[in-house]
Short mmCIF file of N, CA and C in Angstrom, two decimals:
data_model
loop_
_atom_site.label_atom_id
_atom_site.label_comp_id
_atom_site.label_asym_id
_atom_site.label_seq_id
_atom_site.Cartn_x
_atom_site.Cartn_y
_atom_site.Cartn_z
N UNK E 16 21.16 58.66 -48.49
CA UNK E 16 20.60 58.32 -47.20
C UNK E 16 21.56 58.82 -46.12
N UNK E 17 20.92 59.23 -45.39
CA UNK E 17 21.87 59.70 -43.86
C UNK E 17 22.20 58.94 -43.56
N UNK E 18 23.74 58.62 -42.61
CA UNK E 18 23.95 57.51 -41.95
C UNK E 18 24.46 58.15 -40.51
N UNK E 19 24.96 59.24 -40.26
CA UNK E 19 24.93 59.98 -39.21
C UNK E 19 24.25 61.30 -38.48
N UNK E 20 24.29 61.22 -37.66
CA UNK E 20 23.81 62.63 -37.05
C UNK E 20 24.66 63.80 -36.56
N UNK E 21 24.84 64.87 -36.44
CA UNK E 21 25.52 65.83 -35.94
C UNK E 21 24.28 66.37 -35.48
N UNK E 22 24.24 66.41 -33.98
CA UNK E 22 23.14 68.00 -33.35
C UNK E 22 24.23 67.89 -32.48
N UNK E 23 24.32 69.13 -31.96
CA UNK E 23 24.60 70.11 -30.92
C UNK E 23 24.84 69.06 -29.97
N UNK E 24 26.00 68.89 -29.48
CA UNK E 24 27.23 69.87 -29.51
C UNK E 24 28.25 69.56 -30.18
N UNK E 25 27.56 68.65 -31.64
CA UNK E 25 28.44 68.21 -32.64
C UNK E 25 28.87 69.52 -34.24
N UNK E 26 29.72 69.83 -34.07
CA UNK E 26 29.74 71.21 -35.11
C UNK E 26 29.95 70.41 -36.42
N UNK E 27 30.51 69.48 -37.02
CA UNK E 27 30.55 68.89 -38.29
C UNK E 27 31.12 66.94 -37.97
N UNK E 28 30.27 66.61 -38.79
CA UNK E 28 30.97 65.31 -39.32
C UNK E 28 30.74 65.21 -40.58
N UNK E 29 32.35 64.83 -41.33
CA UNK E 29 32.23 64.45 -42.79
C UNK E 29 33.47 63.60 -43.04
N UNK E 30 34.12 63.96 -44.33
CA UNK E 30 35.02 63.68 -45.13
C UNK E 30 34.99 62.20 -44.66
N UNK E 31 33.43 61.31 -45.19
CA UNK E 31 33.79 59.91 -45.24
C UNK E 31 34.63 59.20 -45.91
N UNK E 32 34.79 58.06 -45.85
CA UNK E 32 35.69 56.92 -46.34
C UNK E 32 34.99 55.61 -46.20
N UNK E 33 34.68 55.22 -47.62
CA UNK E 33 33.86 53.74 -47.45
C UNK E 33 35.37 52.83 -47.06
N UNK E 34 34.78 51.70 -46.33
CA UNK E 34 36.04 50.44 -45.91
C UNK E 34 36.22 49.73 -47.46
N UNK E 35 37.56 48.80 -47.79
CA UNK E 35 37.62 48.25 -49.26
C UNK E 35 36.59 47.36 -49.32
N UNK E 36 35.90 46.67 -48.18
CA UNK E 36 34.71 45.90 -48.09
C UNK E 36 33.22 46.08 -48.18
N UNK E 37 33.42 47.76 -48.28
CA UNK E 37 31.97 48.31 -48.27
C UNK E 37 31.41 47.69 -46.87
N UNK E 38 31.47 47.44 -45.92
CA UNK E 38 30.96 47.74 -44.84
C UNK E 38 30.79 48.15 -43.82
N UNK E 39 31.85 49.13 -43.81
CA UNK E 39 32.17 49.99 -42.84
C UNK E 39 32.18 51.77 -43.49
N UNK E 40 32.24 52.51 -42.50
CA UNK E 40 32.56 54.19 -43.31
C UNK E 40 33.06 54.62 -41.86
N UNK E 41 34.16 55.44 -42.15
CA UNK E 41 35.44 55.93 -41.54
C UNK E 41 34.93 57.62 -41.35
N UNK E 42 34.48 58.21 -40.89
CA UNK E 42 34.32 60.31 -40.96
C UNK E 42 34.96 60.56 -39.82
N UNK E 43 35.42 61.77 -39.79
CA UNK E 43 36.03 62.37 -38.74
C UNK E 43 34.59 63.41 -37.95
N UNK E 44 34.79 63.47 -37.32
CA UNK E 44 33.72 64.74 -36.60
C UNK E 44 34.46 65.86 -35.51
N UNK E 45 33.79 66.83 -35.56
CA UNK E 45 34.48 67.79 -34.44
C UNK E 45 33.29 68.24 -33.59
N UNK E 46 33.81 68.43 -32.38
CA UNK E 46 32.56 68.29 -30.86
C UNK E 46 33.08 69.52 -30.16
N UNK E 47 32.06 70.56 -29.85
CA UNK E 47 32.62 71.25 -29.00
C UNK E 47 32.09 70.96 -27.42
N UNK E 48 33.18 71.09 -26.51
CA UNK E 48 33.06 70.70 -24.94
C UNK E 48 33.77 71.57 -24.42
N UNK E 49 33.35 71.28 -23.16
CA UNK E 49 33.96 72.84 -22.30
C UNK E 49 35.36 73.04 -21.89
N UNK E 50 35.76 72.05 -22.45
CA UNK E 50 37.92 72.18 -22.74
C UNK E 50 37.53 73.05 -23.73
N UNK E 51 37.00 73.24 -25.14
CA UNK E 51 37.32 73.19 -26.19
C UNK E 51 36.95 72.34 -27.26
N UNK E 52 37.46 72.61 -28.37
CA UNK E 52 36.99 71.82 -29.85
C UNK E 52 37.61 70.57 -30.18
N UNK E 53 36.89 69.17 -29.92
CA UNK E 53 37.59 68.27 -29.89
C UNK E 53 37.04 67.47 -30.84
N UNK E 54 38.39 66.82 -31.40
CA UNK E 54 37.97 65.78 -32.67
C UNK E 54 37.90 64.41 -32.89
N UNK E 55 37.10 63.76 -33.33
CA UNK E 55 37.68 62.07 -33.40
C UNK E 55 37.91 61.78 -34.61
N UNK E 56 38.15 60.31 -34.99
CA UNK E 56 37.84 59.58 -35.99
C UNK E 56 37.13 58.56 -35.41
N UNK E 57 36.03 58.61 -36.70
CA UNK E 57 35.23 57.09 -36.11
C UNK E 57 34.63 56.91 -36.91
N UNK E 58 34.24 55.01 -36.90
CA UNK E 58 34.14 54.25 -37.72
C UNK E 58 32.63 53.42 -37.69
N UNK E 59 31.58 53.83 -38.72
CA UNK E 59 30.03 53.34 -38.66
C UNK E 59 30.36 51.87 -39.30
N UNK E 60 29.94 51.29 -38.02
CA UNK E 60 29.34 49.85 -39.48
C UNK E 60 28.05 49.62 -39.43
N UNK E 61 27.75 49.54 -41.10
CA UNK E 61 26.46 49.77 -41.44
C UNK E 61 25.62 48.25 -41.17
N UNK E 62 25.77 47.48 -41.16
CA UNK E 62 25.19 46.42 -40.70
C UNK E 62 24.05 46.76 -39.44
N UNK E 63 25.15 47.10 -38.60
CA UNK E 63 24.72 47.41 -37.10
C UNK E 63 24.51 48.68 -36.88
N UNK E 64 25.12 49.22 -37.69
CA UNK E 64 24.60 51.48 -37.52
C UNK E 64 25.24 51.57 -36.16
N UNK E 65 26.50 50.70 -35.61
CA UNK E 65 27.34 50.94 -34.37
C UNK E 65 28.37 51.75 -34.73
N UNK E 66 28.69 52.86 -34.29
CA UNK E 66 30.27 53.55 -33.97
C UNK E 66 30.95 53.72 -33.07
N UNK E 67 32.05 53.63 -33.42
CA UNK E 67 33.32 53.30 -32.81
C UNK E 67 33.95 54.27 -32.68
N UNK E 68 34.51 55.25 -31.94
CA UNK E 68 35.69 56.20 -31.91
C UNK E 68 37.20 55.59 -31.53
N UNK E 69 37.59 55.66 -33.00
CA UNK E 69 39.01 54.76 -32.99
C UNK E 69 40.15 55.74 -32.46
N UNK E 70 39.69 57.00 -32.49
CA UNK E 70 40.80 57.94 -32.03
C UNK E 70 40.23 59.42 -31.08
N UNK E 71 40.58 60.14 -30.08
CA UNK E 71 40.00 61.26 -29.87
C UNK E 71 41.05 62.27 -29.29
N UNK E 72 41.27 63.63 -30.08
CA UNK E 72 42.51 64.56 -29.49
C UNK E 72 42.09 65.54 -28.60
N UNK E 73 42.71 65.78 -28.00
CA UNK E 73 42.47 67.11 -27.08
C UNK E 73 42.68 68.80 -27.86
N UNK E 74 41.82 69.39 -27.57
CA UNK E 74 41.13 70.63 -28.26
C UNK E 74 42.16 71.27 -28.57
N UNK E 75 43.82 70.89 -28.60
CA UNK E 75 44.76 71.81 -28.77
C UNK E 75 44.74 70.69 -30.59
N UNK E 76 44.21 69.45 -30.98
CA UNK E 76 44.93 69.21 -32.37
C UNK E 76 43.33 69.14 -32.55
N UNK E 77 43.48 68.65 -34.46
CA UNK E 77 42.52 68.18 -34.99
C UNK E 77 42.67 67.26 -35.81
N UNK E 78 41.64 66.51 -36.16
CA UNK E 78 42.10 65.53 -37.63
C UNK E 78 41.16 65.84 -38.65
N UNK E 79 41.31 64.61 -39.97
CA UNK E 79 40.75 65.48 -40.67
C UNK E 79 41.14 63.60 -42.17
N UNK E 80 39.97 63.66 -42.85
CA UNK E 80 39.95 63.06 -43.95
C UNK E 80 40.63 61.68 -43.42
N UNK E 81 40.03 60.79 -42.75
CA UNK E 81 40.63 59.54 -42.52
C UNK E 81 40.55 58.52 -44.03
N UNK E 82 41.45 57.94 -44.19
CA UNK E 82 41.12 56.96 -45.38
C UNK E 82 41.67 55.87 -45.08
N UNK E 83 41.10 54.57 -45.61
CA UNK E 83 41.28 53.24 -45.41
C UNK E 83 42.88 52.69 -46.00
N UNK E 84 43.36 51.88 -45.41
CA UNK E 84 44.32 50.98 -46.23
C UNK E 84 44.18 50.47 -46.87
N UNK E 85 44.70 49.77 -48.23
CA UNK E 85 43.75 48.73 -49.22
C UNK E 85 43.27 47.64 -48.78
N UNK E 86 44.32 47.01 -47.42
CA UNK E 86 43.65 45.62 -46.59
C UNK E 86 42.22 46.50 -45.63
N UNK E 87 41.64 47.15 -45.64
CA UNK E 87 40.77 47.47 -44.57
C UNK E 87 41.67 47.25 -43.25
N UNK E 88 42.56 46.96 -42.67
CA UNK E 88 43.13 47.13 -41.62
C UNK E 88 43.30 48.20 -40.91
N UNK E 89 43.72 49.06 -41.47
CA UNK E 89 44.32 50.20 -41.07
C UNK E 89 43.59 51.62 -41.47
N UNK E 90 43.63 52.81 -40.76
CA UNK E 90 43.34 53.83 -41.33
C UNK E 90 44.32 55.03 -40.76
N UNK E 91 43.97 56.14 -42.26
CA UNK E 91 45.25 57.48 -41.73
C UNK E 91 44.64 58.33 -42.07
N UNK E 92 45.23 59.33 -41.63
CA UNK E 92 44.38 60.85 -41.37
C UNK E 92 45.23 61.77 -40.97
N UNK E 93 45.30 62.47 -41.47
CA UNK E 93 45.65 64.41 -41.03
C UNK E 93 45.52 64.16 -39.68
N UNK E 94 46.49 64.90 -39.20
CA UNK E 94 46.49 65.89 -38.35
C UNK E 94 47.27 67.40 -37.49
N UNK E 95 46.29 68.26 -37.46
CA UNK E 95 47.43 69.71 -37.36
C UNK E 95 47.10 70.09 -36.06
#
């Protein structure tokens, strides 16, 4: 089942991460805007199908593969 969308002027969202609670999922996405190619991390909860952008860089970095902590507290991710 889909749980997100990417159209235009979204170029990819992936490399999910279910939460240790199963109710949340963590993907990174990349957006292009007229700075440039900009990335977040953000966090669907499926309950509510609400997201959250827990993080967003400016078109000079990117991120990439966020994954959960074992407490669900926390999350980490690449970035170059």
């Amino acid at each position: 089942e889909k749980v997100v969308d990417c159209d235009a002027p979204c170029l990819h969202a992936q490399e999910p991460a279910w939460s240790p609670d199963g109710e949340q999922i963590a993907f990174q996405r990349h957006t292009m805007t007229d700075a440039g190619e900009i990335s977040t991390v953000e966090v669907l909860d499926l309950a509510s199908g609400d997201i959250t952008i827990v993080l967003e860089t400016p078109p000079t970095k990117g991120v990439y593969a966020p994954r959960w902590s074992p407490d669900g507290a926390s999350l980490v991710f690449e970035q170059v």
